[in-house]
Amino acid sequence: MQAKQKGNRQERKAKMILERVGYSVTKSVGSLGLFDLIAENRLNIRHIQVKSNRLPGPVEREDMAAMKAKLPANSTIEAWVFYDNQAEPRIEFL
């Protein structure tokens, strides 16, 4: 399977998980930004990077950490990693 197709599938899966628990989710067009998904509800905003089988690398983590200071206090930055043959992602708050 091509990496882009797999990534799109994992992003759709993450979006469905979030919508099921009441979030309104926006997907980054082309997933070329720092975050793949922005999920909002009345209480918080979740900025999510979706990965397959690996956590974000050091450069990505550094970029995300720099962004944290610019976000509202009720925001989180998360990495969702979908490992092969597992239904649920590993979620790491950065």
mmCIF file of C-alpha atoms in Angstrom:
data_model
loop_
_atom_site.group_PDB
_atom_site.id
_atom_site.type_symbol
_atom_site.label_atom_id
_atom_site.label_comp_id
_atom_site.label_asym_id
_atom_site.label_seq_id
_atom_site.Cartn_x
_atom_site.Cartn_y
_atom_site.Cartn_z
ATOM 1 C CA MET A 1 0.000 0.000 0.000
ATOM 2 C CA GLN A 2 1.293 3.435 -0.840
ATOM 3 C CA ALA A 3 2.255 5.585 2.149
ATOM 4 C CA LYS A 4 -0.049 8.474 1.177
ATOM 5 C CA GLN A 5 -3.070 6.163 0.923
ATOM 6 C CA LYS A 6 -2.262 4.601 4.273
ATOM 7 C CA GLY A 7 -1.844 8.025 5.862
ATOM 8 C CA ASN A 8 -5.180 9.210 4.483
ATOM 9 C CA ARG A 9 -6.872 6.090 5.822
ATOM 10 C CA GLN A 10 -5.398 6.625 9.289
ATOM 11 C CA GLU A 11 -6.470 10.277 9.278
ATOM 12 C CA ARG A 12 -10.040 9.280 8.360
ATOM 13 C CA LYS A 13 -10.014 6.718 11.162
ATOM 14 C CA ALA A 14 -8.821 9.318 13.679
ATOM 15 C CA LYS A 15 -11.453 11.789 12.455
ATOM 16 C CA MET A 16 -14.224 9.219 12.949
ATOM 17 C CA ILE A 17 -13.000 8.413 16.476
ATOM 18 C CA LEU A 18 -13.071 12.087 17.417
ATOM 19 C CA GLU A 19 -16.471 12.745 15.837
ATOM 20 C CA ARG A 20 -17.965 9.793 17.719
ATOM 21 C CA VAL A 21 -17.099 11.487 21.007
ATOM 22 C CA GLY A 22 -18.506 14.864 19.987
ATOM 23 C CA TYR A 23 -15.676 16.790 18.359
ATOM 24 C CA SER A 24 -16.015 18.893 15.247
ATOM 25 C CA VAL A 25 -12.988 17.945 13.143
ATOM 26 C CA THR A 26 -11.199 19.800 10.363
ATOM 27 C CA LYS A 27 -8.695 17.930 8.206
ATOM 28 C CA SER A 28 -5.738 19.818 6.794
ATOM 29 C CA VAL A 29 -5.993 19.993 3.014
ATOM 30 C CA GLY A 30 -3.287 17.778 1.572
ATOM 31 C CA SER A 31 -1.959 17.257 5.116
ATOM 32 C CA LEU A 32 0.905 19.594 4.362
ATOM 33 C CA GLY A 33 0.636 21.593 7.583
ATOM 34 C CA LEU A 34 2.096 20.858 10.987
ATOM 35 C CA PHE A 35 -1.126 19.167 12.117
ATOM 36 C CA ASP A 36 -3.312 16.746 10.199
ATOM 37 C CA LEU A 37 -6.470 17.320 12.238
ATOM 38 C CA ILE A 38 -7.901 20.099 14.395
ATOM 39 C CA ALA A 39 -10.658 18.832 16.692
ATOM 40 C CA GLU A 40 -12.830 21.213 18.714
ATOM 41 C CA ASN A 41 -15.605 20.953 21.244
ATOM 42 C CA ARG A 42 -17.001 23.432 23.770
ATOM 43 C CA LEU A 43 -14.100 22.850 26.153
ATOM 44 C CA ASN A 44 -10.921 22.382 24.156
ATOM 45 C CA ILE A 45 -9.044 22.309 20.894
ATOM 46 C CA ARG A 46 -6.885 19.337 19.916
ATOM 47 C CA HIS A 47 -4.104 19.743 17.331
ATOM 48 C CA ILE A 48 -3.275 16.265 16.077
ATOM 49 C CA GLN A 49 -0.479 14.800 13.976
ATOM 50 C CA VAL A 50 -1.442 11.315 12.719
ATOM 51 C CA LYS A 51 1.313 8.774 12.092
ATOM 52 C CA SER A 52 1.581 5.130 11.076
ATOM 53 C CA ASN A 53 3.904 2.865 13.054
ATOM 54 C CA ARG A 54 6.182 5.607 14.394
ATOM 55 C CA LEU A 55 6.157 8.663 16.604
ATOM 56 C CA PRO A 56 7.036 12.062 15.137
ATOM 57 C CA GLY A 57 10.761 12.624 14.749
ATOM 58 C CA PRO A 58 12.818 15.158 16.718
ATOM 59 C CA VAL A 59 12.371 17.967 14.190
ATOM 60 C CA GLU A 60 8.589 17.502 14.075
ATOM 61 C CA ARG A 61 8.442 17.408 17.890
ATOM 62 C CA GLU A 62 10.482 20.602 18.097
ATOM 63 C CA ASP A 63 8.177 22.357 15.614
ATOM 64 C CA MET A 64 5.109 21.219 17.546
ATOM 65 C CA ALA A 65 6.599 22.352 20.873
ATOM 66 C CA ALA A 66 7.310 25.793 19.384
ATOM 67 C CA MET A 67 3.697 26.009 18.236
ATOM 68 C CA LYS A 68 2.370 25.198 21.736
ATOM 69 C CA ALA A 69 3.340 28.654 23.029
ATOM 70 C CA LYS A 70 1.221 30.283 20.306
ATOM 71 C CA LEU A 71 -1.967 28.314 21.018
ATOM 72 C CA PRO A 72 -4.789 29.128 23.450
ATOM 73 C CA ALA A 73 -4.503 27.666 26.959
ATOM 74 C CA ASN A 74 -7.278 25.147 26.261
ATOM 75 C CA SER A 75 -5.334 23.569 23.378
ATOM 76 C CA THR A 76 -3.421 20.314 23.280
ATOM 77 C CA ILE A 77 -0.862 19.021 20.826
ATOM 78 C CA GLU A 78 -1.074 15.297 20.224
ATOM 79 C CA ALA A 79 0.565 12.589 18.151
ATOM 80 C CA TRP A 80 -1.748 9.704 17.250
ATOM 81 C CA VAL A 81 0.156 6.647 16.089
ATOM 82 C CA PHE A 82 -1.732 3.829 14.401
ATOM 83 C CA TYR A 83 0.288 0.633 14.527
ATOM 84 C CA ASP A 84 -0.425 -2.127 12.021
ATOM 85 C CA ASN A 85 -3.073 -4.626 13.159
ATOM 86 C CA GLN A 86 -4.258 -2.457 16.078
ATOM 87 C CA ALA A 87 -7.684 -0.824 16.054
ATOM 88 C CA GLU A 88 -6.912 2.039 18.425
ATOM 89 C CA PRO A 89 -4.088 4.567 18.176
ATOM 90 C CA ARG A 90 -1.414 5.257 20.741
ATOM 91 C CA ILE A 91 -1.976 8.866 21.777
ATOM 92 C CA GLU A 92 0.926 10.925 23.044
ATOM 93 C CA PHE A 93 0.458 14.451 24.352
ATOM 94 C CA LEU A 94 3.367 16.690 23.435
#
